[in-house]
Tab-separated table of C-alpha atoms in Angstrom:
chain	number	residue	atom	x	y	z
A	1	UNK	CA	-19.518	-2.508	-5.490
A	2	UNK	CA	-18.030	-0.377	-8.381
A	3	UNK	CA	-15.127	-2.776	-10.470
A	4	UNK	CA	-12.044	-0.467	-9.280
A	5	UNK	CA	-13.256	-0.912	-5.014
A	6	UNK	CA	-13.526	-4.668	-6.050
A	7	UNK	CA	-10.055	-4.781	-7.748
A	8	UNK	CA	-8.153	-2.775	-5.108
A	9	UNK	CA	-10.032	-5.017	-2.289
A	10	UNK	CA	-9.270	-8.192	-4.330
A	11	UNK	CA	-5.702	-6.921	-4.713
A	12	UNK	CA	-5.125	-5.975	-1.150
A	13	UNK	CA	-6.328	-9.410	0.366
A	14	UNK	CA	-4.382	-11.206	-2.119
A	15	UNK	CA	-1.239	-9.570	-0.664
A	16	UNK	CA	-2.187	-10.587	2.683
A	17	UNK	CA	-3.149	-14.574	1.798
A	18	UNK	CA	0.629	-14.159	-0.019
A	19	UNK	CA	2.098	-13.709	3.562
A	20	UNK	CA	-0.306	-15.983	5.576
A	21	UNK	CA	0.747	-19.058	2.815
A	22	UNK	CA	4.365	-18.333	3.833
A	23	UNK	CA	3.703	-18.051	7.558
A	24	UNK	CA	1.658	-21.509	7.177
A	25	UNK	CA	4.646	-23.025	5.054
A	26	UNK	CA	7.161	-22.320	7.587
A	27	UNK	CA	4.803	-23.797	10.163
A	28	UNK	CA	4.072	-27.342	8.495
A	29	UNK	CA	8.290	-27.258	8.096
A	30	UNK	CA	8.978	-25.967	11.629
A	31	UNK	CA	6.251	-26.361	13.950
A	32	UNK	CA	6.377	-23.356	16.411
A	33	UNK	CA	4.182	-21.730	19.026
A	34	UNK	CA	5.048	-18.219	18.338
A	35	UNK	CA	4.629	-18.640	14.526
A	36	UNK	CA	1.407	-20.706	15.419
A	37	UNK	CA	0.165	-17.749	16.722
A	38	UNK	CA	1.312	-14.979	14.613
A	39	UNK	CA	-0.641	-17.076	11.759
A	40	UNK	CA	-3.952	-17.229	13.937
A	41	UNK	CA	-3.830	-13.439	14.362
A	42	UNK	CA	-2.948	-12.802	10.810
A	43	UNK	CA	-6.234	-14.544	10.369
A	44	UNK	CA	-8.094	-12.651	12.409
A	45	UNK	CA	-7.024	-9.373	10.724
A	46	UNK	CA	-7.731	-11.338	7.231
A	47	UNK	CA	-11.721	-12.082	8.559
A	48	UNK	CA	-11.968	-8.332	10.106
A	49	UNK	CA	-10.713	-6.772	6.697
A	50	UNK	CA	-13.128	-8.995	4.463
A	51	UNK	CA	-15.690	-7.626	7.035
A	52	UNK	CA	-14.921	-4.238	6.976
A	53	UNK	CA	-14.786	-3.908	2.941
A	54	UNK	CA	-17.812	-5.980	2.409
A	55	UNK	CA	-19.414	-3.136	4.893
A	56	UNK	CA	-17.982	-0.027	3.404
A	57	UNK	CA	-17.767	-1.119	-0.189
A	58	UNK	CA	-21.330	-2.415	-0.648
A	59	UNK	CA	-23.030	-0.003	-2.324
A	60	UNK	CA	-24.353	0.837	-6.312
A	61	UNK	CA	-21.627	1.096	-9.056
A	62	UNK	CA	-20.273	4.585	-9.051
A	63	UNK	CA	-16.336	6.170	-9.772
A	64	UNK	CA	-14.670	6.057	-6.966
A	65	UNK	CA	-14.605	8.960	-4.407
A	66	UNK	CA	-12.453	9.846	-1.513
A	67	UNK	CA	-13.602	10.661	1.894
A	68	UNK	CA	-10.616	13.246	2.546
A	69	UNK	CA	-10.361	14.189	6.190
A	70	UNK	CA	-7.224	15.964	7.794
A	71	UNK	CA	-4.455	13.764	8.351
A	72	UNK	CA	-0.546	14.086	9.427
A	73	UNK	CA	1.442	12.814	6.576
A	74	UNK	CA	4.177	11.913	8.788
A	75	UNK	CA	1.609	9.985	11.139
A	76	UNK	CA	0.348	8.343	8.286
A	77	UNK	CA	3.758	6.764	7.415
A	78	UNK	CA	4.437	5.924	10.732
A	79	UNK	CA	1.826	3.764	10.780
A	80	UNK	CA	2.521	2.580	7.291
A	81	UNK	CA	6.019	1.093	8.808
A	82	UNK	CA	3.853	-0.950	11.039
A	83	UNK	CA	1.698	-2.176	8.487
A	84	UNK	CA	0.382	-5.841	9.112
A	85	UNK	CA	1.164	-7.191	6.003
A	86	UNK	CA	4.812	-6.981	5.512
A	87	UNK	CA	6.622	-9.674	5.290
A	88	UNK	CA	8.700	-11.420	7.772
A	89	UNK	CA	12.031	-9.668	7.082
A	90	UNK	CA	11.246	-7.343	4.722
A	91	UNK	CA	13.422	-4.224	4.371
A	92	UNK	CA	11.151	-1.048	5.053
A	93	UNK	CA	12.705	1.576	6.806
A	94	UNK	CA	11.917	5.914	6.460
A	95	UNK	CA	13.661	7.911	3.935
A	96	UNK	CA	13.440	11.760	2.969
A	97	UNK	CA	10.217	13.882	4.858
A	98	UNK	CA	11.779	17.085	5.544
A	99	UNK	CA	9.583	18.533	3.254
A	100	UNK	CA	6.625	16.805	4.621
A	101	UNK	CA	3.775	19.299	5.227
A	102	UNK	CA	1.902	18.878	8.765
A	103	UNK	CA	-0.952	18.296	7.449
A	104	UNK	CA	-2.915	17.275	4.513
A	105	UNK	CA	-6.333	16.375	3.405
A	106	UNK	CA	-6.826	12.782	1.738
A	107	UNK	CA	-8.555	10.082	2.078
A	108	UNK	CA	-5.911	7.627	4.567
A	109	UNK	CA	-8.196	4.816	3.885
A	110	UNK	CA	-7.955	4.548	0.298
A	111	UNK	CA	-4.052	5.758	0.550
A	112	UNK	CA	-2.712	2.924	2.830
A	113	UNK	CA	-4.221	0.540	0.480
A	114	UNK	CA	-2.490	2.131	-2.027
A	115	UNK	CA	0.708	2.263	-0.522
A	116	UNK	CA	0.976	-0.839	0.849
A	117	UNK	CA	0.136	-2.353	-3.124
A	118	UNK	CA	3.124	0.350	-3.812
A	119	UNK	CA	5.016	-1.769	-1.123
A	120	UNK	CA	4.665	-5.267	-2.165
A	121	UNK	CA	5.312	-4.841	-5.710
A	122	UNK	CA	8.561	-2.974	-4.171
A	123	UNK	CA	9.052	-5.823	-1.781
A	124	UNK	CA	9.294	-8.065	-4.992
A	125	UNK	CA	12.090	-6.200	-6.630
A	126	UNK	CA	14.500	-5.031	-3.697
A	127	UNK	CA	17.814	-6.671	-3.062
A	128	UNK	CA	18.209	-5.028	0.211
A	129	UNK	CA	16.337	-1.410	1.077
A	130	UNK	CA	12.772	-0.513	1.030
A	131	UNK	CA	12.156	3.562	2.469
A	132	UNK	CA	9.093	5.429	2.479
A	133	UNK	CA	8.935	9.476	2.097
A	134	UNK	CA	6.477	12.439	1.980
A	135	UNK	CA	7.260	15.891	-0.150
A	136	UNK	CA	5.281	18.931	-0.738
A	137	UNK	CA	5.471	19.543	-4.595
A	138	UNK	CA	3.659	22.209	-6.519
A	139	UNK	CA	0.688	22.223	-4.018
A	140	UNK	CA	0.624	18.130	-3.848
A	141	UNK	CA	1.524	16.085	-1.102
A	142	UNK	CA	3.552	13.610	-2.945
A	143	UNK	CA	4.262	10.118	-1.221
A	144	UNK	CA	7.002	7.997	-2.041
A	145	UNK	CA	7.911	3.908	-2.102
A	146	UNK	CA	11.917	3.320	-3.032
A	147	UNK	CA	13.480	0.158	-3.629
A	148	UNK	CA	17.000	-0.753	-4.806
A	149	UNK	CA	15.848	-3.358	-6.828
A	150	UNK	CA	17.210	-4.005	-10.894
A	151	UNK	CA	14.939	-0.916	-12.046
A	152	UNK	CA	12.325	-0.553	-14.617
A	153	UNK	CA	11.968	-3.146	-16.904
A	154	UNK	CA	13.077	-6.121	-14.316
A	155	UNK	CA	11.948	-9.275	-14.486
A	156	UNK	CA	9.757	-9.666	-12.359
A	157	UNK	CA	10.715	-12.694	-9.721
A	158	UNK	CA	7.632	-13.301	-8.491
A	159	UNK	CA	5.290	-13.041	-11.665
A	160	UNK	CA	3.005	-16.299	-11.156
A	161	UNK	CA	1.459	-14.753	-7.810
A	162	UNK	CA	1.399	-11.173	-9.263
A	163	UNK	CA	-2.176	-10.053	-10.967
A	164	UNK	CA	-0.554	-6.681	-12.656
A	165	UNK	CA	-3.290	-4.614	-11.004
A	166	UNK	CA	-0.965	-2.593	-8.539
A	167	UNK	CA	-0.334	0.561	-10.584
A	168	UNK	CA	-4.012	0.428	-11.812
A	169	UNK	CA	-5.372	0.746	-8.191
A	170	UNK	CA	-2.737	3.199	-7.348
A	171	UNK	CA	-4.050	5.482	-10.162
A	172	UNK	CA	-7.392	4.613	-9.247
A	173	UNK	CA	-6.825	5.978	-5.604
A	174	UNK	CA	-4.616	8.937	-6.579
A	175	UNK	CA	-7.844	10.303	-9.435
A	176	UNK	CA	-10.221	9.842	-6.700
A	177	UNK	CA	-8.735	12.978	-4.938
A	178	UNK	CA	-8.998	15.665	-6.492
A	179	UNK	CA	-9.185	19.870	-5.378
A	180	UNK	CA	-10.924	21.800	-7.795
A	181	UNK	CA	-9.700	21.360	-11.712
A	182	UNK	CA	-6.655	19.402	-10.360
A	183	UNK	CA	-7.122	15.301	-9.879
A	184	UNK	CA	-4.463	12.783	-7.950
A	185	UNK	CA	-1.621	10.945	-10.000
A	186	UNK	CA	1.143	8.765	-10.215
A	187	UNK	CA	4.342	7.789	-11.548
A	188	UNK	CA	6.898	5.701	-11.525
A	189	UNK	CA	10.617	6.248	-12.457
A	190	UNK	CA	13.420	4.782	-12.407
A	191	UNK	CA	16.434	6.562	-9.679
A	192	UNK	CA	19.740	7.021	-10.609
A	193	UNK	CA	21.354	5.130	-8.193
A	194	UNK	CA	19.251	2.040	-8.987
A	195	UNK	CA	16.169	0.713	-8.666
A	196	UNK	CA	12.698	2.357	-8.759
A	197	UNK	CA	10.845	5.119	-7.193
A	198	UNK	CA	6.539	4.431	-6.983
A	199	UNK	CA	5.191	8.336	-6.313
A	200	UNK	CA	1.228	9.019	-5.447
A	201	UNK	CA	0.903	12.692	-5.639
A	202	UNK	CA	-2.192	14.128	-3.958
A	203	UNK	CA	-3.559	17.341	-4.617
């Protein structure tokens, strides 16, 4: 396994203990059967992920490459919204895709991952309002995480669980796609009415 598919799998599944140590905590506080079970499932995804990477990621060291297939952009977000690992109230809701294309070819594997690292580091910072968005820009599908957090430069309230690898694996994802002489990229900026703006643009 190549050192950026073992960072962005490392990354990803520490995200998803993060949430499973909360739902536990809230357990051994307030025993409840729902929650009891919520937990056991989470689990279960947890052992079918470490599967799953451990199956597609085992192979000789090599840059990472995308598998791009065709994929709905807005389909792809839908999904995103539903995404297991989101935190038990967590603001996450759709913002601008009128722009969205149909259609686009990228790898939605290696872009969820991506997004949802986008989504916790956003989760982190917001006070109130977490959106997800899709743009056509220049010939790149661009996809978006907002939050309405204190902006660049913050403080980070959360910085003895965080590892600092989320924009790393981002980029990693976004060069991995690339369409002739033009490769994936991303940025992050801050919006003017507060808070930050995480873009993956995908050529």
């Amino acid at each position: 396994m190549n050192r950026e598919l073992l960072a962005l799998f490392v990354h990803d599944i520490k995200n998803q203990l993060g949430v499973l140590e909360a739902e536990l905590y809230l357990l051994e506080a307030e025993p409840d059967r729902a929650r009891a079970h919520r937990a056991h499932q989470h689990c279960s995804q947890l052992r079918q992920r470490l599967i799953a990477y451990l199956t597609l990621y085992a192979a000789d060291d090599r840059q990472m490459s995308a598998q791009a297939e065709d994929e709905s952009p807005l389909d792809f977000l839908h999904k995103l919204l539903k995404v297991d690992s989101r935190p038990d109230g967590a603001p996450l809701r759709l913002g601008e895709v009128s722009q969205a294309p149909p259609f686009w070819y990228f790898d939605a594997r290696l872009v969820l991952l991506a997004m949802e690292a986008a989504l916790h580091n956003a989760w982190r910072f917001a006070r109130s309002d977490v959106q997800i968005g899709a743009d056509q820009v220049d010939g790149y599908l661009v996809l978006s995480v907002e939050d309405d957090g204190a902006g660049l430069g913050a403080k980070d309230p959360s910085s003895r669980s965080s590892t600092g690898l989320g924009m790393e694996l981002c980029a990693a994802v976004a060069r991995a796609h690339k369409n002739g002489e033009r490769q994936g990229r991303v940025l992050l900026a801050a919006r003017a009415q507060g808070g930050t703006k995480f873009e993956i643009w995908l050529p």
